[in-house]
mmCIF file of C-alpha atoms and ligand atoms in Angstrom:
data_model
loop_
_atom_site.group_PDB
_atom_site.id
_atom_site.type_symbol
_atom_site.label_atom_id
_atom_site.label_comp_id
_atom_site.label_asym_id
_atom_site.label_seq_id
_atom_site.Cartn_x
_atom_site.Cartn_y
_atom_site.Cartn_z
ATOM 1 C CA MET C 13 60.112 92.834 107.286
ATOM 2 C CA LYS C 14 62.659 95.551 106.481
ATOM 3 C CA ASN C 15 65.035 93.896 108.916
ATOM 4 C CA ILE C 16 64.629 90.542 107.221
ATOM 5 C CA VAL C 17 65.378 92.065 103.846
ATOM 6 C CA ALA C 18 68.469 93.764 105.303
ATOM 7 C CA LEU C 19 69.542 90.526 106.976
ATOM 8 C CA VAL C 20 69.230 88.443 103.814
ATOM 9 C CA PHE C 21 71.008 91.157 101.843
ATOM 10 C CA THR C 22 73.941 91.131 104.257
ATOM 11 C CA ILE C 23 74.145 87.358 104.581
ATOM 12 C CA VAL C 24 74.496 87.261 100.797
ATOM 13 C CA LEU C 25 77.172 89.970 100.990
ATOM 14 C CA LEU C 26 79.163 88.352 103.737
ATOM 15 C CA PHE C 27 79.107 84.778 102.509
ATOM 16 C CA SER C 28 79.574 85.514 98.893
ATOM 17 C CA CYS C 29 83.002 86.930 99.644
ATOM 18 C CA SER C 30 84.241 84.936 102.623
ATOM 19 C CA CYS C 31 83.800 81.489 101.044
ATOM 20 C CA GLN C 32 85.717 82.218 97.899
ATOM 21 C CA PRO C 33 89.428 81.502 98.237
ATOM 22 C CA ASP C 34 91.712 83.694 96.172
ATOM 23 C CA GLY C 35 92.700 82.076 92.917
ATOM 24 C CA ASN C 36 89.595 79.836 92.826
ATOM 25 C CA ALA C 37 91.696 76.721 93.442
ATOM 26 C CA GLY C 38 89.758 73.558 92.615
ATOM 27 C CA SER C 39 86.812 75.285 91.014
ATOM 28 C CA THR C 40 85.884 75.285 87.356
ATOM 29 C CA PRO C 41 87.042 78.461 85.671
ATOM 30 C CA LYS C 42 84.071 80.618 84.785
ATOM 31 C CA ALA C 43 83.549 81.611 81.185
ATOM 32 C CA THR C 44 83.633 85.323 80.596
ATOM 33 C CA THR C 45 82.325 87.002 77.536
ATOM 34 C CA SER C 46 84.376 89.689 75.835
ATOM 35 C CA THR C 47 81.688 92.257 76.545
ATOM 36 C CA ALA C 48 81.660 91.559 80.299
ATOM 37 C CA ALA C 49 82.981 94.297 82.533
ATOM 38 C CA LYS C 50 86.203 93.636 84.440
ATOM 39 C CA PRO C 51 85.121 91.485 87.376
ATOM 40 C CA ALA C 52 85.314 93.112 90.770
ATOM 41 C CA PRO C 53 88.276 91.850 92.815
ATOM 42 C CA LYS C 54 87.466 89.152 95.316
ATOM 43 C CA MET C 55 88.679 89.743 98.848
ATOM 44 C CA LYS C 56 87.855 88.309 102.211
ATOM 45 C CA ILE C 57 86.565 90.708 104.824
ATOM 46 C CA PRO C 58 89.098 90.321 107.626
ATOM 47 C CA LYS C 59 88.006 89.630 111.161
ATOM 48 C CA PHE C 60 88.335 92.654 113.413
ATOM 49 C CA ASP C 61 90.493 91.764 116.427
ATOM 50 C CA ARG C 62 88.921 93.468 119.437
ATOM 51 C CA ASP C 63 91.837 92.554 121.745
ATOM 52 C CA SER C 64 94.258 94.245 119.400
ATOM 53 C CA ALA C 65 92.079 97.373 119.253
ATOM 54 C CA TYR C 66 91.855 97.352 123.041
ATOM 55 C CA GLN C 67 95.661 97.272 123.305
ATOM 56 C CA PHE C 68 95.937 100.267 120.957
ATOM 57 C CA ILE C 69 93.603 102.190 123.260
ATOM 58 C CA ALA C 70 95.534 101.148 126.376
ATOM 59 C CA ALA C 71 98.799 102.268 124.739
ATOM 60 C CA GLN C 72 97.376 105.747 124.143
ATOM 61 C CA ALA C 73 95.985 105.939 127.686
ATOM 62 C CA ALA C 74 99.428 105.009 129.061
ATOM 63 C CA PHE C 75 100.796 108.332 127.777
ATOM 64 C CA GLY C 76 98.367 110.165 130.057
ATOM 65 C CA PRO C 77 96.209 113.028 128.773
ATOM 66 C CA ARG C 78 97.274 113.928 125.211
ATOM 67 C CA VAL C 79 96.714 117.679 125.502
ATOM 68 C CA PRO C 80 98.445 119.820 122.851
ATOM 69 C CA ASN C 81 101.730 121.470 124.014
ATOM 70 C CA THR C 82 102.539 118.636 126.444
ATOM 71 C CA PRO C 83 105.222 115.915 126.215
ATOM 72 C CA ALA C 84 102.519 113.204 126.341
ATOM 73 C CA HIS C 85 100.949 114.695 123.219
ATOM 74 C CA THR C 86 104.260 114.624 121.330
ATOM 75 C CA ALA C 87 105.041 111.078 122.496
ATOM 76 C CA CYS C 88 101.601 109.843 121.438
ATOM 77 C CA LYS C 89 101.922 111.529 118.043
ATOM 78 C CA ASN C 90 105.151 109.618 117.393
ATOM 79 C CA TYR C 91 103.525 106.367 118.541
ATOM 80 C CA LEU C 92 100.516 106.815 116.209
ATOM 81 C CA ALA C 93 102.566 107.850 113.186
ATOM 82 C CA GLY C 94 104.914 104.905 113.819
ATOM 83 C CA LYS C 95 102.050 102.415 114.027
ATOM 84 C CA LEU C 96 100.482 103.591 110.771
ATOM 85 C CA ALA C 97 103.878 103.287 109.061
ATOM 86 C CA ASP C 98 104.378 99.788 110.528
ATOM 87 C CA PHE C 99 101.073 98.758 108.949
ATOM 88 C CA GLY C 100 102.206 99.888 105.509
ATOM 89 C CA ALA C 101 100.533 103.315 105.268
ATOM 90 C CA THR C 102 102.244 106.290 103.705
ATOM 91 C CA VAL C 103 102.229 108.694 106.630
ATOM 92 C CA ILE C 104 101.964 112.471 106.504
ATOM 93 C CA GLU C 105 102.220 114.576 109.654
ATOM 94 C CA GLN C 106 100.425 117.824 108.971
ATOM 95 C CA ASP C 107 101.812 120.261 111.572
ATOM 96 C CA PHE C 108 99.988 123.540 112.239
ATOM 97 C CA LYS C 109 99.738 126.227 114.861
ATOM 98 C CA VAL C 110 96.331 127.450 115.919
ATOM 99 C CA LYS C 111 95.037 129.822 118.548
ATOM 100 C CA ALA C 112 92.627 128.240 120.997
ATOM 101 C CA TYR C 113 89.740 130.161 122.628
ATOM 102 C CA THR C 114 91.928 130.414 125.747
ATOM 103 C CA GLY C 115 94.445 132.543 123.823
ATOM 104 C CA THR C 116 97.070 129.807 123.887
ATOM 105 C CA THR C 117 98.703 128.901 120.593
ATOM 106 C CA LEU C 118 98.500 125.133 120.169
ATOM 107 C CA ASN C 119 101.225 123.193 118.365
ATOM 108 C CA ALA C 120 99.085 120.621 116.660
ATOM 109 C CA THR C 121 99.431 117.810 114.118
ATOM 110 C CA ASN C 122 96.904 115.971 111.978
ATOM 111 C CA ILE C 123 98.254 112.488 111.304
ATOM 112 C CA ILE C 124 97.306 110.972 107.936
ATOM 113 C CA GLY C 125 97.938 107.353 106.913
ATOM 114 C CA GLN C 126 97.316 106.724 103.223
ATOM 115 C CA PHE C 127 96.617 103.256 101.790
ATOM 116 C CA ASN C 128 96.751 103.057 97.962
ATOM 117 C CA PRO C 129 97.690 106.763 97.744
ATOM 118 C CA THR C 130 97.087 106.991 93.993
ATOM 119 C CA ALA C 131 93.675 105.305 93.774
ATOM 120 C CA PRO C 132 91.150 107.898 92.614
ATOM 121 C CA LYS C 133 88.221 106.381 94.531
ATOM 122 C CA ARG C 134 88.851 107.092 98.219
ATOM 123 C CA ILE C 135 87.246 106.862 101.649
ATOM 124 C CA VAL C 136 88.324 108.817 104.730
ATOM 125 C CA LEU C 137 88.216 107.128 108.148
ATOM 126 C CA ALA C 138 88.779 109.594 110.987
ATOM 127 C CA ALA C 139 88.919 110.099 114.736
ATOM 128 C CA HIS C 140 90.429 112.757 116.967
ATOM 129 C CA TRP C 141 93.580 111.847 118.860
ATOM 130 C CA ASP C 142 93.908 114.767 121.315
ATOM 131 C CA SER C 143 92.339 114.747 124.735
ATOM 132 C CA ARG C 144 90.502 117.603 126.388
ATOM 133 C CA HIS C 145 92.477 120.086 128.487
ATOM 134 C CA ILE C 146 89.749 120.391 131.152
ATOM 135 C CA ALA C 147 87.332 118.003 132.819
ATOM 136 C CA ASP C 148 84.651 120.710 132.848
ATOM 137 C CA TYR C 149 81.808 118.214 133.403
ATOM 138 C CA ASP C 150 83.395 116.418 136.340
ATOM 139 C CA PRO C 151 80.905 115.793 139.147
ATOM 140 C CA ASP C 152 83.640 116.886 141.571
ATOM 141 C CA GLU C 153 84.003 120.633 141.155
ATOM 142 C CA SER C 154 87.591 120.544 142.421
ATOM 143 C CA LYS C 155 88.647 118.422 139.422
ATOM 144 C CA ARG C 156 87.169 120.540 136.661
ATOM 145 C CA LYS C 157 90.481 122.182 135.755
ATOM 146 C CA GLU C 158 92.285 118.848 135.363
ATOM 147 C CA PRO C 159 92.779 117.387 131.871
ATOM 148 C CA VAL C 160 90.807 114.275 130.858
ATOM 149 C CA MET C 161 92.240 110.862 129.997
ATOM 150 C CA GLY C 162 90.083 110.830 126.881
ATOM 151 C CA VAL C 163 89.948 107.053 126.645
ATOM 152 C CA ASP C 164 86.463 106.815 125.161
ATOM 153 C CA ASP C 165 86.548 110.413 123.923
ATOM 154 C CA GLY C 166 89.391 110.178 121.475
ATOM 155 C CA ALA C 167 91.458 107.060 122.080
ATOM 156 C CA SER C 168 88.646 104.572 121.342
ATOM 157 C CA GLY C 169 88.119 105.789 117.775
ATOM 158 C CA VAL C 170 91.858 105.929 117.146
ATOM 159 C CA GLY C 171 92.305 102.417 118.559
ATOM 160 C CA VAL C 172 89.610 100.994 116.272
ATOM 161 C CA LEU C 173 91.199 102.728 113.283
ATOM 162 C CA LEU C 174 94.680 101.460 114.159
ATOM 163 C CA GLU C 175 93.275 97.920 114.124
ATOM 164 C CA ILE C 176 91.664 98.638 110.748
ATOM 165 C CA ALA C 177 95.013 99.950 109.515
ATOM 166 C CA ARG C 178 96.677 96.748 110.716
ATOM 167 C CA GLN C 179 94.080 94.707 108.791
ATOM 168 C CA LEU C 180 94.555 96.831 105.661
ATOM 169 C CA GLY C 181 98.276 96.169 105.844
ATOM 170 C CA ALA C 182 97.806 92.421 106.218
ATOM 171 C CA ASN C 183 94.940 92.137 103.684
ATOM 172 C CA PRO C 184 95.578 94.696 100.952
ATOM 173 C CA ILE C 185 92.594 96.033 99.029
ATOM 174 C CA GLU C 186 92.445 96.903 95.367
ATOM 175 C CA ASN C 187 90.644 99.667 93.497
ATOM 176 C CA LEU C 188 90.049 101.771 96.597
ATOM 177 C CA GLY C 189 92.168 104.214 98.551
ATOM 178 C CA ILE C 190 91.751 104.677 102.277
ATOM 179 C CA ASP C 191 92.959 107.707 104.222
ATOM 180 C CA ILE C 192 93.005 107.275 107.942
ATOM 181 C CA ILE C 193 93.092 110.714 109.543
ATOM 182 C CA PHE C 194 93.754 111.363 113.183
ATOM 183 C CA PHE C 195 92.595 114.925 113.748
ATOM 184 C CA ASP C 196 94.270 117.000 116.443
ATOM 185 C CA ALA C 197 92.802 119.750 118.626
ATOM 186 C CA GLU C 198 89.226 118.613 118.298
ATOM 187 C CA ASP C 199 88.549 118.831 121.980
ATOM 188 C CA HIS C 200 90.077 122.169 122.988
ATOM 189 C CA GLY C 201 86.808 124.013 122.500
ATOM 190 C CA GLU C 202 84.914 126.441 124.680
ATOM 191 C CA GLY C 203 82.283 124.754 126.847
ATOM 192 C CA GLY C 204 78.781 125.925 127.590
ATOM 193 C CA GLU C 205 77.489 128.316 124.952
ATOM 194 C CA GLY C 206 80.995 128.755 123.545
ATOM 195 C CA ASN C 207 81.757 129.351 119.894
ATOM 196 C CA VAL C 208 81.250 126.287 117.677
ATOM 197 C CA GLU C 209 84.405 127.153 115.698
ATOM 198 C CA SER C 210 86.503 126.793 118.859
ATOM 199 C CA TRP C 211 86.059 122.984 118.442
ATOM 200 C CA GLY C 212 87.467 120.748 115.723
ATOM 201 C CA LEU C 213 90.516 122.925 115.022
ATOM 202 C CA GLY C 214 92.372 120.075 113.331
ATOM 203 C CA SER C 215 89.501 119.126 111.029
ATOM 204 C CA GLN C 216 88.986 122.793 110.171
ATOM 205 C CA HIS C 217 92.664 123.136 109.297
ATOM 206 C CA TRP C 218 92.667 119.982 107.177
ATOM 207 C CA SER C 219 89.433 120.934 105.401
ATOM 208 C CA ARG C 220 91.088 124.207 104.271
ATOM 209 C CA ASN C 221 94.534 122.644 103.645
ATOM 210 C CA PHE C 222 94.338 119.097 102.315
ATOM 211 C CA HIS C 223 97.445 116.940 102.768
ATOM 212 C CA VAL C 224 97.651 116.703 98.960
ATOM 213 C CA SER C 225 96.478 119.441 96.646
ATOM 214 C CA GLY C 226 93.257 118.763 94.781
ATOM 215 C CA TYR C 227 92.400 115.986 97.223
ATOM 216 C CA ARG C 228 88.978 114.380 96.875
ATOM 217 C CA ALA C 229 87.274 111.511 98.680
ATOM 218 C CA ASP C 230 83.911 109.943 97.966
ATOM 219 C CA TYR C 231 82.918 110.071 101.612
ATOM 220 C CA GLY C 232 84.147 109.810 105.190
ATOM 221 C CA ILE C 233 83.321 108.029 108.425
ATOM 222 C CA LEU C 234 84.174 109.636 111.764
ATOM 223 C CA LEU C 235 84.407 107.561 114.948
ATOM 224 C CA ASP C 236 83.931 109.336 118.275
ATOM 225 C CA MET C 237 83.295 107.642 121.603
ATOM 226 C CA VAL C 238 83.016 104.125 120.228
ATOM 227 C CA GLY C 239 84.277 102.206 123.253
ATOM 228 C CA SER C 240 81.655 102.188 125.991
ATOM 229 C CA LYS C 241 79.596 99.343 127.312
ATOM 230 C CA ASN C 242 75.994 99.512 126.008
ATOM 231 C CA ALA C 243 76.887 102.170 123.485
ATOM 232 C CA ARG C 244 74.178 103.346 121.151
ATOM 233 C CA PHE C 245 74.941 104.899 117.769
ATOM 234 C CA PRO C 246 71.756 106.592 116.613
ATOM 235 C CA ILE C 247 71.468 108.552 113.376
ATOM 236 C CA GLU C 248 72.946 111.868 114.341
ATOM 237 C CA GLY C 249 71.475 114.978 112.752
ATOM 238 C CA THR C 250 74.561 116.496 111.106
ATOM 239 C CA SER C 251 75.311 113.162 109.428
ATOM 240 C CA ALA C 252 71.713 112.791 108.282
ATOM 241 C CA ARG C 253 71.711 116.314 106.886
ATOM 242 C CA TYR C 254 74.970 116.243 104.925
ATOM 243 C CA ALA C 255 75.535 112.559 104.177
ATOM 244 C CA PRO C 256 72.149 110.780 104.176
ATOM 245 C CA ASN C 257 73.169 108.135 101.616
ATOM 246 C CA ILE C 258 76.239 107.143 103.620
ATOM 247 C CA VAL C 259 74.135 106.884 106.792
ATOM 248 C CA ARG C 260 71.698 104.624 104.943
ATOM 249 C CA LYS C 261 74.310 102.242 103.620
ATOM 250 C CA VAL C 262 76.308 101.972 106.836
ATOM 251 C CA TRP C 263 73.285 101.505 109.121
ATOM 252 C CA ARG C 264 71.703 99.001 106.709
ATOM 253 C CA LEU C 265 74.919 96.962 106.633
ATOM 254 C CA ALA C 266 75.338 97.141 110.429
ATOM 255 C CA GLN C 267 71.763 96.091 111.078
ATOM 256 C CA GLY C 268 72.089 93.213 108.622
ATOM 257 C CA MET C 269 75.247 92.052 110.390
ATOM 258 C CA GLY C 270 73.304 91.762 113.632
ATOM 259 C CA TYR C 271 74.540 94.977 115.199
ATOM 260 C CA GLY C 272 71.178 96.732 115.254
ATOM 261 C CA ASP C 273 71.334 97.092 119.046
ATOM 262 C CA TYR C 274 74.362 99.355 118.617
ATOM 263 C CA PHE C 275 73.407 100.949 115.285
ATOM 264 C CA SER C 276 69.993 102.249 116.294
ATOM 265 C CA ALA C 277 67.571 103.505 113.662
ATOM 266 C CA GLN C 278 66.627 106.406 115.963
ATOM 267 C CA ASN C 279 67.188 109.912 114.696
ATOM 268 C CA VAL C 280 68.689 112.387 117.154
ATOM 269 C CA GLY C 281 69.716 116.046 116.940
ATOM 270 C CA GLY C 282 72.869 117.180 115.182
ATOM 271 C CA ILE C 283 76.149 117.831 116.953
ATOM 272 C CA THR C 284 79.262 119.803 116.160
ATOM 273 C CA ASP C 285 82.056 117.319 115.701
ATOM 274 C CA ASP C 286 84.903 117.019 113.188
ATOM 275 C CA HIS C 287 82.462 115.768 110.543
ATOM 276 C CA TYR C 288 80.601 119.113 110.683
ATOM 277 C CA PHE C 289 83.698 120.901 109.374
ATOM 278 C CA VAL C 290 84.546 118.216 106.813
ATOM 279 C CA ASN C 291 80.983 118.416 105.488
ATOM 280 C CA THR C 292 80.717 122.210 105.422
ATOM 281 C CA ILE C 293 84.266 123.317 104.583
ATOM 282 C CA ALA C 294 85.814 120.402 102.638
ATOM 283 C CA ARG C 295 82.390 119.448 101.254
ATOM 284 C CA ILE C 296 83.158 115.758 101.605
ATOM 285 C CA PRO C 297 80.106 113.915 102.958
ATOM 286 C CA MET C 298 81.087 112.473 106.322
ATOM 287 C CA ILE C 299 79.044 110.642 108.941
ATOM 288 C CA ASP C 300 79.704 110.395 112.651
ATOM 289 C CA ILE C 301 79.421 107.095 114.487
ATOM 290 C CA ILE C 302 79.087 108.470 118.018
ATOM 291 C CA ASN C 303 77.681 107.122 121.246
ATOM 292 C CA LEU C 304 74.618 109.150 122.189
ATOM 293 C CA PRO C 305 72.948 106.992 124.827
ATOM 294 C CA ILE C 306 69.391 107.166 126.084
ATOM 295 C CA LYS C 307 69.857 109.028 129.337
ATOM 296 C CA SER C 308 67.974 107.586 132.324
ATOM 297 C CA ASP C 309 69.207 110.507 134.385
ATOM 298 C CA LYS C 310 66.715 113.195 133.543
ATOM 299 C CA ASP C 311 68.382 115.957 135.584
ATOM 300 C CA THR C 312 70.701 116.757 132.751
ATOM 301 C CA ASP C 313 70.040 117.837 129.193
ATOM 302 C CA GLU C 314 73.534 116.585 128.293
ATOM 303 C CA ILE C 315 73.303 114.141 125.394
ATOM 304 C CA PHE C 316 76.714 112.491 125.851
ATOM 305 C CA VAL C 317 77.717 109.584 128.104
ATOM 306 C CA ASN C 318 78.137 110.326 131.799
ATOM 307 C CA HIS C 319 81.959 110.057 131.727
ATOM 308 C CA TRP C 320 82.150 112.634 128.909
ATOM 309 C CA HIS C 321 84.598 115.436 129.788
ATOM 310 C CA THR C 322 85.175 114.063 133.286
ATOM 311 C CA THR C 323 88.177 112.488 134.991
ATOM 312 C CA HIS C 324 86.239 109.182 134.753
ATOM 313 C CA ASP C 325 86.792 108.760 131.010
ATOM 314 C CA THR C 326 89.184 105.854 131.663
ATOM 315 C CA MET C 327 89.872 102.280 130.522
ATOM 316 C CA GLU C 328 87.187 100.905 132.898
ATOM 317 C CA ASN C 329 84.450 102.087 130.555
ATOM 318 C CA ILE C 330 85.829 100.247 127.523
ATOM 319 C CA ASP C 331 83.902 97.205 126.383
ATOM 320 C CA LYS C 332 85.567 95.080 123.691
ATOM 321 C CA ARG C 333 82.185 94.031 122.266
ATOM 322 C CA THR C 334 81.460 97.633 121.340
ATOM 323 C CA LEU C 335 84.890 97.976 119.730
ATOM 324 C CA ARG C 336 84.249 94.863 117.658
ATOM 325 C CA ALA C 337 80.773 95.977 116.562
ATOM 326 C CA VAL C 338 82.119 99.279 115.228
ATOM 327 C CA GLY C 339 85.341 97.860 113.861
ATOM 328 C CA GLN C 340 83.693 94.960 112.048
ATOM 329 C CA VAL C 341 81.075 97.229 110.486
ATOM 330 C CA VAL C 342 83.693 99.713 109.235
ATOM 331 C CA LEU C 343 85.832 96.850 107.865
ATOM 332 C CA ALA C 344 82.758 95.456 106.081
ATOM 333 C CA VAL C 345 82.044 98.892 104.573
ATOM 334 C CA VAL C 346 85.631 99.205 103.327
ATOM 335 C CA TYR C 347 86.032 95.725 101.822
ATOM 336 C CA ASN C 348 82.534 95.584 100.320
ATOM 337 C CA GLU C 349 83.116 99.017 98.820
ATOM 338 C CA ALA C 350 86.408 97.854 97.308
ATOM 339 C CA MET C 351 84.581 94.894 95.746
ATOM 340 C CA GLY C 352 81.890 97.189 94.334
ATOM 341 C CA ARG C 353 79.260 95.587 96.513
ATOM 342 C CA LEU C 354 77.804 98.654 98.175
ATOM 343 C CA GLN C 355 75.451 101.068 96.421
HETATM 344 C C1 LIG D 8 80.504 120.023 121.344
HETATM 345 O O1 LIG D 8 80.369 119.784 122.515
HETATM 346 C C2 LIG D 8 80.292 121.358 120.775
HETATM 347 N N1 LIG D 8 80.845 119.071 120.478
HETATM 348 C C3 LIG D 8 81.116 117.744 120.891
HETATM 349 C C4 LIG D 8 82.176 117.151 120.064
HETATM 350 C C5 LIG D 8 83.020 116.316 120.892
HETATM 351 C C6 LIG D 8 83.731 116.700 121.963
HETATM 352 N N2 LIG D 8 83.219 115.054 120.740
HETATM 353 C C7 LIG D 8 84.041 114.643 121.648
HETATM 354 N N3 LIG D 8 84.374 115.640 122.409
HETATM 355 ZN ZN1 LIG D 9 85.439 115.585 123.991
#
């Protein structure tokens, strides 16, 4: 019954905006009374192009592992900043130096692409763009000191957001600002029982040093590992704790759009990801859309996908249907929000 209500709700949402051409050509002008509020702008929700997102992921993978202090990392940074600029964003590269748990000082950069930079109502869309320095969960012990390709873990979220940036450039929104943030140095943390603060160094830096002073956003959506076949995005504990209303509206919309197999209503334990720092330091409510599959392999208590932090996190795991599910849901959130159609 709840599903039917959600489905009807979303069908109304989707069709009420996609059938209305801009300018209302051919329709009778509607009478408006002088007391009526300014009507919300009418916009079509663009179609998320999964092939385009896939290409953006392949382009990142082609640089090799994007580990801070390597040429591949610098080359990928320039690629990402260039793409955001091509799509019409105002781009800020927030450079910073930070000491990793290993003792190495990382030269890192958060990449921010602003759409409608002056709009007071804003949403953050984020993913991390660095890849992990070590494959410490590789099944082959001899490979555990190699860096990871970080295709699902990193590049997938960035690829989906680049496609969303492309759509924002081609289909401008009104009354809403979007900040796409590619956090650096998320994945240079200490494994095992290591310190939580050794992870998410870019999001910690940004949360203490916004790219514009006095910055505020209504809420944020983090994408992490959004590319795998049969991905499952349950309600993750840190999101549920700090941003329950955002979880509710995103999952309700996703389930109504027919993506309930991906956007599972299951609640799972909280994890430390970039959203933890944005929630606790910046105090901007941020959810994490992250693949936490049901593990059939009971020998491990690891909650992440099997290729997580291994040398097998490569393009082979990417399924375009998963990219589209996530991308279309996030686009629907953004455009419905801009039209004032989400509570
Ligand atoms: C920890 O393992 C502490 N956090 C997981 C966050 C993460 C790493 N996401 C992708 N890579
Ligand atoms: Zn990782």
